[in-house]
C-alpha positions as semicolon CSV with decimal commas, in nm:
position;residue;x (nm);y (nm);z (nm)
1;X;0,001;0,003;-0,001
2;X;0,117;0,356;-0,072
3;X;0,093;0,641;0,164
4;X;0,045;1,009;0,078
5;X;0,362;1,218;0,060
6;X;0,401;1,601;0,062
7;X;0,393;1,577;-0,323
8;X;0,075;1,376;-0,348
9;X;-0,177;1,525;-0,594
10;X;-0,459;1,276;-0,526
11;X;-0,521;1,098;-0,203
12;X;-0,760;0,809;-0,158
13;X;-0,874;0,714;0,189
14;X;-1,070;0,381;0,220
15;X;-1,262;0,445;-0,101
16;X;-1,538;0,207;-0,161
17;X;-1,779;0,211;-0,465
18;X;-2,073;-0,032;-0,503
19;X;-2,288;-0,066;-0,814
20;X;-2,666;-0,046;-0,778
21;X;-2,686;-0,428;-0,802
22;X;-2,471;-0,454;-0,489
23;X;-2,146;-0,569;-0,655
24;X;-1,838;-0,381;-0,530
25;X;-1,614;-0,224;-0,791
26;X;-1,369;-0,090;-0,528
27;X;-1,345;-0,191;-0,160
28;X;-1,168;0,036;0,092
29;X;-0,896;0,139;-0,151
30;X;-0,631;0,377;0,000
31;X;-0,329;0,528;-0,168
32;X;-0,195;0,832;-0,344
33;X;-0,090;0,955;-0,688
34;X;0,216;1,184;-0,709
35;X;0,256;1,504;-0,901
36;X;0,429;1,353;-1,200
37;X;0,315;1,097;-1,462
38;X;0,166;0,773;-1,336
39;X;0,056;0,474;-1,535
40;X;-0,232;0,288;-1,376
41;X;-0,244;-0,082;-1,468
42;X;-0,449;-0,383;-1,352
43;X;-0,654;-0,666;-1,483
44;X;-0,982;-0,607;-1,664
45;X;-1,252;-0,550;-1,410
46;X;-1,011;-0,437;-1,136
47;X;-1,184;-0,100;-1,127
48;X;-0,934;0,129;-1,306
49;X;-1,192;0,320;-1,512
50;X;-1,419;0,341;-1,214
51;X;-1,140;0,489;-1,006
52;X;-1,070;0,757;-1,264
53;X;-1,446;0,849;-1,285
54;X;-1,445;0,878;-0,905
55;X;-1,143;1,105;-0,893
56;X;-1,299;1,315;-1,174
57;X;-1,620;1,351;-0,979
58;X;-1,838;1,171;-1,237
59;X;-1,918;0,913;-0,968
60;X;-1,947;0,955;-0,590
61;X;-1,780;0,702;-0,355
62;X;-2,019;0,478;-0,158
63;X;-1,783;0,544;0,136
64;X;-1,438;0,692;0,195
65;X;-1,289;1,012;0,068
66;X;-1,095;1,144;-0,231
67;X;-0,882;1,459;-0,202
68;X;-0,727;1,639;-0,508
69;X;-0,506;1,940;-0,494
70;X;-0,670;2,116;-0,787
71;X;-0,910;2,100;-1,082
72;X;-0,929;1,765;-1,258
73;X;-0,958;1,716;-1,637
74;X;-1,073;1,380;-1,758
75;X;-1,074;1,201;-2,095
76;X;-1,300;0,896;-2,078
77;X;-1,235;0,576;-2,261
78;X;-1,545;0,634;-2,481
79;X;-1,573;0,988;-2,609
80;X;-1,922;1,065;-2,733
81;X;-1,940;1,375;-2,947
82;X;-2,166;1,589;-3,157
83;X;-2,021;1,548;-3,506
84;X;-2,174;1,880;-3,605
85;X;-1,975;2,070;-3,332
86;X;-1,663;2,262;-3,427
87;X;-1,310;2,165;-3,327
88;X;-1,303;2,482;-3,128
89;X;-1,583;2,335;-2,913
90;X;-1,394;2,013;-2,857
91;X;-1,091;2,223;-2,757
92;X;-1,310;2,413;-2,513
93;X;-1,227;2,757;-2,662
94;X;-1,529;2,831;-2,883
95;X;-1,682;3,103;-2,659
96;X;-1,372;3,321;-2,611
97;X;-1,256;3,254;-2,973
98;X;-1,592;3,367;-3,112
99;X;-1,590;3,672;-2,885
100;X;-1,240;3,778;-2,993
101;X;-1,335;3,741;-3,357
102;X;-1,654;3,941;-3,308
103;X;-1,470;4,225;-3,133
104;X;-1,202;4,222;-3,403
105;X;-1,487;4,254;-3,663
106;X;-1,608;4,567;-3,476
107;X;-1,881;4,424;-3,246
108;X;-1,825;4,593;-2,909
109;X;-2,107;4,411;-2,720
110;X;-1,993;4,394;-2,348
111;X;-2,088;4,023;-2,346
112;X;-1,804;3,959;-2,585
113;X;-1,552;4,122;-2,351
114;X;-1,688;3,916;-2,062
115;X;-1,643;3,599;-2,266
116;X;-1,284;3,685;-2,351
117;X;-1,166;3,792;-2,010
118;X;-0,784;3,798;-2,027
119;X;-0,771;3,531;-2,303
120;X;-0,698;3,754;-2,596
121;X;-0,445;3,521;-2,746
122;X;-0,688;3,226;-2,743
123;X;-0,671;3,168;-3,113
124;X;-0,290;3,159;-3,125
125;X;-0,284;2,922;-2,826
126;X;-0,544;2,698;-2,977
127;X;-0,361;2,671;-3,307
128;X;-0,033;2,605;-3,124
129;X;-0,200;2,326;-2,923
130;X;-0,325;2,167;-3,247
131;X;0,021;2,193;-3,390
132;X;0,174;2,023;-3,085
133;X;-0,079;1,738;-3,142
134;X;0,047;1,707;-3,501
135;X;-0,269;1,858;-3,646
136;X;-0,322;2,133;-3,892
137;X;-0,401;2,461;-3,717
138;X;-0,667;2,517;-3,981
139;X;-0,861;2,237;-3,813
140;X;-0,983;2,494;-3,564
141;X;-1,285;2,581;-3,779
142;X;-1,365;2,234;-3,902
143;X;-1,645;2,018;-3,765
144;X;-1,577;1,713;-3,542
145;X;-1,743;1,503;-3,816
146;X;-1,459;1,586;-4,047
147;X;-1,202;1,432;-3,816
148;X;-1,098;1,071;-3,784
149;X;-1,146;0,909;-3,447
150;X;-0,777;0,935;-3,371
151;X;-0,774;1,305;-3,464
152;X;-1,068;1,368;-3,239
153;X;-0,890;1,211;-2,944
154;X;-0,578;1,419;-3,009
155;X;-0,791;1,734;-3,031
156;X;-0,961;1,645;-2,692
157;X;-0,619;1,593;-2,533
158;X;-0,495;1,920;-2,677
159;X;-0,799;2,089;-2,525
160;X;-0,709;1,945;-2,186
161;X;-0,356;2,084;-2,220
162;X;-0,506;2,420;-2,310
163;X;-0,720;2,431;-1,999
164;X;-0,402;2,379;-1,792
165;X;-0,580;2,180;-1,513
166;X;-0,337;2,074;-1,243
167;X;-0,452;1,710;-1,268
168;X;-0,533;1,514;-1,583
169;X;-0,679;1,164;-1,612
170;X;-0,666;0,975;-1,943
171;X;-0,850;0,643;-1,986
172;X;-0,693;0,425;-2,262
173;X;-0,602;0,734;-2,481
174;X;-0,423;0,527;-2,754
175;X;-0,705;0,285;-2,819
176;X;-0,822;0,457;-3,138
177;X;-0,493;0,617;-3,251
178;X;-0,301;0,502;-3,551
179;X;0,078;0,477;-3,552
180;X;0,136;0,843;-3,645
181;X;-0,118;0,967;-3,385
182;X;0,031;0,744;-3,114
183;X;0,376;0,899;-3,179
184;X;0,222;1,252;-3,148
185;X;0,060;1,150;-2,816
186;X;0,385;1,014;-2,688
187;X;0,555;1,346;-2,755
188;X;0,278;1,532;-2,577
189;X;0,312;1,302;-2,276
190;X;0,695;1,351;-2,268
191;X;0,646;1,727;-2,223
192;X;0,336;1,707;-1,995
193;X;0,329;1,951;-1,709
194;X;0,125;1,884;-1,393
195;X;-0,014;1,559;-1,263
196;X;-0,100;1,297;-1,526
197;X;-0,265;0,961;-1,447
198;X;-0,301;0,728;-1,750
199;X;-0,498;0,397;-1,759
200;X;-0,343;0,204;-2,045
201;X;-0,243;-0,134;-2,178
202;X;-0,012;0,036;-2,430
203;X;0,339;-0,066;-2,309
204;X;0,507;0,207;-2,517
205;X;0,301;0,471;-2,337
206;X;0,352;0,313;-1,996
207;X;0,726;0,336;-2,052
208;X;0,697;0,718;-2,050
209;X;0,561;0,723;-1,695
210;X;0,748;0,831;-1,382
211;X;0,555;0,588;-1,162
212;X;0,354;0,279;-1,215
213;X;0,047;0,216;-0,996
214;X;-0,149;-0,112;-0,989
215;X;-0,499;-0,195;-0,871
216;X;-0,479;-0,549;-0,740
217;X;-0,664;-0,745;-0,483
218;X;-0,860;-0,443;-0,374
219;X;-0,546;-0,240;-0,301
220;X;-0,353;0,032;-0,478
221;X;0,029;0,000;-0,493
222;X;0,262;0,256;-0,640
223;X;0,608;0,181;-0,771
224;X;0,866;0,441;-0,857
225;X;0,947;0,379;-1,222
226;X;0,798;0,294;-1,560
227;X;0,618;-0,026;-1,653
228;X;0,923;-0,233;-1,750
229;X;1,097;-0,158;-1,421
230;X;0,777;-0,236;-1,226
231;X;0,736;-0,560;-1,419
232;X;1,100;-0,662;-1,342
233;X;1,045;-0,579;-0,973
234;X;0,718;-0,772;-0,964
235;X;0,859;-1,074;-1,134
236;X;1,158;-1,079;-0,891
237;X;0,929;-1,021;-0,598
238;X;0,706;-1,309;-0,704
239;X;1,008;-1,535;-0,757
240;X;1,122;-1,451;-0,401
241;X;0,769;-1,501;-0,269
242;X;0,743;-1,839;-0,434
243;X;1,081;-1,942;-0,290
244;X;0,980;-1,824;0,053
245;X;0,667;-2,027;0,017
246;X;0,866;-2,337;-0,079
247;X;1,108;-2,279;0,213
248;X;0,821;-2,231;0,459
249;X;0,647;-2,544;0,330
250;X;0,969;-2,743;0,367
251;X;1,018;-2,601;0,721
252;X;0,661;-2,704;0,813
253;X;0,712;-3,054;0,680
254;X;1,038;-3,077;0,888
255;X;0,862;-2,963;1,209
256;X;0,586;-3,214;1,146
257;X;0,837;-3,495;1,085
258;X;1,044;-3,411;1,398
259;X;0,732;-3,389;1,610
260;X;0,617;-3,736;1,489
261;X;0,966;-3,881;1,544
262;X;0,983;-3,738;1,897
263;X;0,634;-3,843;1,977
264;X;0,713;-4,198;1,863
265;X;1,031;-4,212;2,078
266;X;0,854;-4,084;2,385
267;X;0,563;-4,322;2,322
268;X;0,803;-4,611;2,325
269;X;0,963;-4,482;2,651
270;X;0,621;-4,447;2,812
271;X;0,524;-4,800;2,707
272;X;0,859;-4,933;2,842
273;X;0,799;-4,750;3,172
274;X;0,450;-4,883;3,208
275;X;0,560;-5,237;3,121
276;X;0,845;-5,228;3,379
277;X;0,601;-5,106;3,643
278;X;0,346;-5,379;3,556
279;X;0,604;-5,655;3,554
280;X;0,771;-5,524;3,869
281;X;1,124;-5,555;3,721
282;X;1,231;-5,253;3,930
283;X;1,109;-5,116;4,256
284;X;0,762;-4,983;4,229
285;X;0,860;-4,627;4,331
286;X;1,130;-4,620;4,058
287;X;0,903;-4,762;3,793
288;X;0,630;-4,514;3,877
289;X;0,880;-4,230;3,868
290;X;0,995;-4,331;3,522
291;X;0,638;-4,339;3,401
292;X;0,561;-4,000;3,539
293;X;0,878;-3,855;3,388
294;X;0,790;-3,998;3,049
295;X;0,440;-3,846;3,068
296;X;0,589;-3,507;3,164
297;X;0,844;-3,520;2,887
298;X;0,565;-3,607;2,633
299;X;0,357;-3,313;2,742
300;X;0,654;-3,072;2,713
301;X;0,733;-3,210;2,368
302;X;0,380;-3,176;2,247
303;X;0,375;-2,809;2,365
304;X;0,710;-2,727;2,211
305;X;0,655;-2,920;1,889
306;X;0,305;-2,785;1,850
307;X;0,436;-2,435;1,902
308;X;0,711;-2,480;1,644
309;X;0,463;-2,636;1,399
310;X;0,212;-2,355;1,447
311;X;0,491;-2,101;1,390
312;X;0,596;-2,278;1,068
313;X;0,229;-2,294;0,954
314;X;0,186;-1,919;1,018
315;X;0,507;-1,850;0,820
316;X;0,375;-2,060;0,532
317;X;0,041;-1,873;0,536
318;X;0,221;-1,534;0,531
319;X;0,445;-1,642;0,247
320;X;0,148;-1,783;0,055
321;X;-0,030;-1,451;0,079
322;X;0,260;-1,281;-0,104
323;X;0,229;-1,526;-0,399
324;X;-0,025;-1,415;-0,659
325;X;-0,270;-1,687;-0,749
326;X;-0,419;-1,506;-1,045
327;X;-0,669;-1,699;-1,249
328;X;-0,570;-1,700;-1,613
329;X;-0,824;-1,698;-1,891
330;X;-0,761;-1,992;-2,116
331;X;-0,880;-1,914;-2,471
332;X;-0,925;-2,226;-2,682
333;X;-1,056;-2,156;-3,029
334;X;-1,259;-2,442;-3,175
335;X;-1,105;-2,662;-3,443
336;X;-1,272;-2,571;-3,778
337;X;-1,090;-2,849;-3,964
338;X;-0,966;-2,629;-4,246
339;X;-0,729;-2,781;-4,494
340;X;-0,420;-2,588;-4,613
341;X;-0,557;-2,581;-4,966
342;X;-0,902;-2,437;-4,869
343;X;-0,961;-2,090;-5,016
344;X;-1,103;-1,876;-4,736
345;X;-1,102;-1,520;-4,883
346;X;-0,961;-1,298;-5,159
347;X;-0,854;-0,939;-5,119
348;X;-0,763;-0,705;-5,409
349;X;-0,730;-0,343;-5,515
350;X;-0,762;-0,367;-5,890
351;X;-0,385;-0,412;-5,944
352;X;-0,324;-0,725;-5,741
353;X;-0,521;-0,993;-5,565
354;X;-0,422;-1,187;-5,255
355;X;-0,581;-1,523;-5,160
356;X;-0,618;-1,614;-4,798
357;X;-0,581;-1,994;-4,789
358;X;-0,609;-2,244;-4,512
359;X;-0,500;-2,137;-4,163
360;X;-0,321;-1,816;-4,266
361;X;-0,292;-1,510;-4,052
362;X;-0,349;-1,173;-4,226
363;X;-0,307;-0,822;-4,079
364;X;-0,468;-0,521;-4,234
365;X;-0,304;-0,196;-4,126
366;X;-0,333;0,176;-4,222
367;X;-0,396;0,520;-4,082
368;X;-0,711;0,625;-3,908
369;X;-0,990;0,704;-4,154
370;X;-0,873;0,496;-4,451
371;X;-1,161;0,254;-4,423
372;X;-1,020;-0,060;-4,259
373;X;-1,329;-0,130;-4,054
374;X;-1,549;-0,075;-4,360
375;X;-1,332;-0,336;-4,536
376;X;-1,388;-0,583;-4,257
377;X;-1,760;-0,523;-4,257
378;X;-1,767;-0,600;-4,630
379;X;-1,576;-0,917;-4,564
380;X;-1,818;-1,047;-4,301
381;X;-2,124;-0,922;-4,486
382;X;-2,224;-0,643;-4,247
383;X;-2,386;-0,315;-4,356
384;X;-2,148;-0,022;-4,339
385;X;-2,237;0,208;-4,048
386;X;-2,127;0,550;-3,935
387;X;-2,098;0,659;-3,577
388;X;-2,111;0,970;-3,371
389;X;-1,912;0,804;-3,097
390;X;-1,544;0,871;-3,134
391;X;-1,275;0,764;-2,894
392;X;-1,144;0,440;-2,753
393;X;-1,434;0,252;-2,907
394;X;-1,502;0,491;-3,192
395;X;-1,537;0,451;-3,562
396;X;-1,229;0,377;-3,773
397;X;-1,308;0,649;-4,022
398;X;-1,434;1,007;-4,017
399;X;-1,804;1,072;-4,020
400;X;-1,858;0,931;-4,365
401;X;-1,604;1,067;-4,614
402;X;-1,373;0,766;-4,626
403;X;-1,661;0,521;-4,616
404;X;-1,784;0,691;-4,934
405;X;-1,434;0,656;-5,084
406;X;-1,427;0,288;-5,000
407;X;-1,774;0,232;-5,145
408;X;-1,684;0,421;-5,466
409;X;-1,378;0,189;-5,495
410;X;-1,607;-0,107;-5,469
411;X;-1,844;0,027;-5,724
412;X;-1,562;0,100;-5,970
413;X;-1,435;-0,260;-5,926
414;X;-1,096;-0,150;-5,781
415;X;-1,099;-0,254;-5,421
416;X;-1,261;-0,582;-5,343
417;X;-1,276;-0,832;-5,058
418;X;-1,475;-1,150;-5,051
419;X;-1,520;-1,444;-4,809
420;X;-1,542;-1,792;-4,956
421;X;-1,700;-1,935;-4,642
422;X;-2,012;-1,839;-4,447
423;X;-1,862;-1,972;-4,124
424;X;-1,719;-1,646;-3,996
425;X;-1,672;-1,525;-3,641
426;X;-1,646;-1,143;-3,618
427;X;-1,554;-0,932;-3,316
428;X;-1,591;-0,565;-3,409
429;X;-1,394;-0,289;-3,249
430;X;-1,707;-0,166;-3,066
431;X;-1,814;-0,512;-2,957
432;X;-2,165;-0,391;-3,053
433;X;-2,327;-0,732;-3,085
434;X;-2,423;-0,739;-2,717
435;X;-2,737;-0,605;-2,549
436;X;-2,627;-0,374;-2,267
437;X;-2,962;-0,411;-2,082
438;X;-2,943;-0,798;-2,072
439;X;-2,737;-1,000;-1,835
440;X;-2,415;-1,167;-1,946
441;X;-2,562;-1,513;-1,947
442;X;-2,873;-1,391;-2,137
443;X;-2,656;-1,247;-2,413
444;X;-2,471;-1,574;-2,451
445;X;-2,802;-1,763;-2,449
446;X;-2,937;-1,536;-2,728
447;X;-2,629;-1,609;-2,938
448;X;-2,614;-1,982;-2,874
449;X;-2,963;-2,104;-2,774
450;X;-2,878;-2,468;-2,862
451;X;-2,611;-2,481;-2,586
452;X;-2,725;-2,607;-2,250
453;X;-2,718;-2,353;-1,966
454;X;-2,463;-2,545;-1,767
455;X;-2,224;-2,544;-2,065
456;X;-2,283;-2,171;-2,119
457;X;-2,199;-2,088;-1,758
458;X;-1,892;-2,323;-1,766
459;X;-1,773;-2,149;-2,081
460;X;-1,813;-1,805;-1,917
461;X;-1,621;-1,930;-1,610
462;X;-1,335;-2,022;-1,832
463;X;-1,325;-1,659;-1,945
464;X;-1,312;-1,544;-1,579
465;X;-1,680;-1,439;-1,572
466;X;-1,803;-1,613;-1,267
467;X;-2,073;-1,623;-1,002
468;X;-2,282;-1,312;-0,976
469;X;-2,092;-1,145;-1,258
470;X;-2,277;-1,374;-1,506
471;X;-2,607;-1,208;-1,401
472;X;-2,488;-0,850;-1,420
473;X;-2,612;-0,637;-1,716
474;X;-2,351;-0,615;-1,990
475;X;-2,367;-0,232;-1,976
476;X;-2,194;-0,243;-1,635
477;X;-1,889;-0,438;-1,760
478;X;-1,548;-0,296;-1,844
479;X;-1,430;-0,299;-2,203
480;X;-1,216;-0,607;-2,143
481;X;-1,501;-0,793;-1,981
482;X;-1,728;-0,708;-2,271
483;X;-1,465;-0,848;-2,506
484;X;-1,449;-1,178;-2,307
485;X;-1,827;-1,211;-2,322
486;X;-1,830;-1,148;-2,698
487;X;-1,550;-1,391;-2,748
488;X;-1,732;-1,658;-2,546
489;X;-2,041;-1,622;-2,773
490;X;-1,817;-1,657;-3,076
491;X;-1,660;-1,977;-2,944
492;X;-1,999;-2,132;-2,879
493;X;-2,080;-2,119;-3,248
494;X;-2,180;-2,449;-3,407
495;X;-2,030;-2,526;-3,654
496;X;-1,698;-2,367;-3,558
497;X;-1,596;-2,059;-3,767
498;X;-1,338;-2,126;-4,046
499;X;-1,243;-1,753;-4,044
500;X;-1,218;-1,522;-3,738
501;X;-1,207;-1,151;-3,793
502;X;-1,090;-0,910;-3,525
503;X;-1,103;-0,529;-3,533
504;X;-0,850;-0,369;-3,289
505;X;-0,887;-0,666;-3,034
506;X;-0,626;-0,540;-2,791
507;X;-0,795;-0,205;-2,729
508;X;-0,964;-0,308;-2,406
509;X;-0,761;-0,611;-2,296
510;X;-0,521;-0,629;-2,007
511;X;-0,171;-0,748;-2,088
512;X;-0,222;-1,097;-1,953
513;X;-0,530;-1,145;-2,171
514;X;-0,343;-1,021;-2,480
515;X;-0,089;-1,293;-2,405
516;X;-0,365;-1,553;-2,397
517;X;-0,520;-1,420;-2,717
518;X;-0,188;-1,442;-2,899
519;X;-0,140;-1,797;-2,783
520;X;-0,494;-1,896;-2,900
521;X;-0,459;-1,733;-3,240
522;X;-0,125;-1,891;-3,303
523;X;-0,276;-2,231;-3,222
524;X;-0,601;-2,173;-3,419
525;X;-0,641;-2,402;-3,721
526;X;-0,859;-2,160;-3,916
527;X;-0,783;-1,836;-4,093
528;X;-0,741;-1,506;-3,910
529;X;-0,788;-1,148;-4,039
530;X;-0,711;-0,875;-3,795
531;X;-0,699;-0,498;-3,798
532;X;-0,468;-0,344;-3,541
533;X;-0,244;-0,048;-3,469
534;X;-0,060;-0,258;-3,203
535;X;0,257;-0,370;-3,382
536;X;0,388;-0,562;-3,080
537;X;0,070;-0,772;-3,089
538;X;0,083;-0,829;-3,466
539;X;0,443;-0,933;-3,463
540;X;0,363;-1,212;-3,211
541;X;0,091;-1,372;-3,424
542;X;0,326;-1,527;-3,684
543;X;0,168;-1,341;-3,978
544;X;0,159;-1,480;-4,325
545;X;0,054;-1,153;-4,490
546;X;0,051;-0,783;-4,386
547;X;-0,145;-0,546;-4,610
548;X;-0,146;-0,161;-4,570
549;X;-0,451;0,028;-4,694
550;X;-0,394;0,390;-4,788
551;X;-0,635;0,686;-4,831
552;X;-0,656;0,614;-5,203
553;X;-0,791;0,264;-5,140
554;X;-0,469;0,102;-5,257
555;X;-0,320;-0,207;-5,085
556;X;0,049;-0,256;-5,035
557;X;0,206;-0,581;-4,915
558;X;0,456;-0,531;-4,638
559;X;0,699;-0,778;-4,476
560;X;0,492;-0,976;-4,223
561;X;0,711;-0,854;-3,935
562;X;0,731;-0,492;-4,065
563;X;0,671;-0,218;-3,815
């Protein structure tokens, strides 16, 4: 547990938060965040996003207190925006900007001067903030709908920097960012002033942090150093804890063995003394004295040996508590029985065509807004949709321009993608095939009504959704938990899919679950098509093909391990 220091920016004192259904998201969490940059990690469902919402004041603790040294700015994991609003609105400078422009144009209404206050250089500062985020300063007068999802996130973060709040909370800020946008965010974080707390599974971002905090087992621990240093420390600490547990277990076995051996020896002495007394081989007083001495010695031994054994057992319990017994999700994709010669899909751009054959793994990469999600939806036979939700679970493209470009490419016969099987499992970026108002188990039942309830619940348990969590509404789950529920429904399909399609699957997964997903996809005997900006994840899949889609709807084949 961490304790507040003179440089603490946020202090938590026995913070508890309980959902309306009675389930506890956080239970008596105490700790503190320093004034620098802190990466907050933890397993899906540990309560990281809930903790940020509590610190930001969007939720109120059920009990306990939260103290912050100043104003808090917060970027949620899911950023819902009005696509007709201007970028200036997203930056939070629309009112003073419009007032300055009105005054400059000759309108001397006192209300304009009130709106400006001392912020006469607001336009220059806003344009500079956009430039720092790698965006064109001319974006200031565009609408949000003209931005890609990644651009919208960068604008929102630039707006937070403009407001200069002492404390900033970012929840999975890189989820919807392409490679270029991620690099811009990393540069912004390197120069961040004030307190910054970032929830993320992006290792590159976590490496830029001064401290690493972890929500685990209902407690908040803070380590002085970036993620890799914390991971090294944790691995060493766990190695030491497991060795201490082995040593304590061995010591307990030794104490038990010594007690049994001593008990056996004294039992023999007592039997010998009783026999001598009964057979009158020695004077009665001597024989009785020997018997009494043996009984006293046995009593002392039991007390001493029992005490040593209890001490060893306590040491074992204490050592055992240091060892993490984390349940690991075991993802086992069903065997679709696909031969290596089976044609699964074709992808082409008018100049070249690629055939996905047998259990091949294909990655589709490209900048935000080029239409990768649209391409996947065409592959799986979904209708193309546009979305006003932009952010960690936002749309791949802008509010419609790139979708139109993709559709024109289809109509002109240039870009094409086609599946040669109807056995397709698809997990979209938004995981939008779930009903938020229904329970977890009801969602799985709706997707796989032929599967017995016991099997449905057993399958969910394998995905670490257990007990009362199965009966919670899906809308109350974290992004990672939603993904696990969606994956469970996919795996219950009968017959098993011959092609699985993933759109940014690592966005909402903790690092341990990413490891499990990589292992499952590498072992899967069907075809895989995945869209991702996470190069570290893609490089672990053993790709057979990596295609880059550009804004002109052209496809370029890259080396499978290319970054």
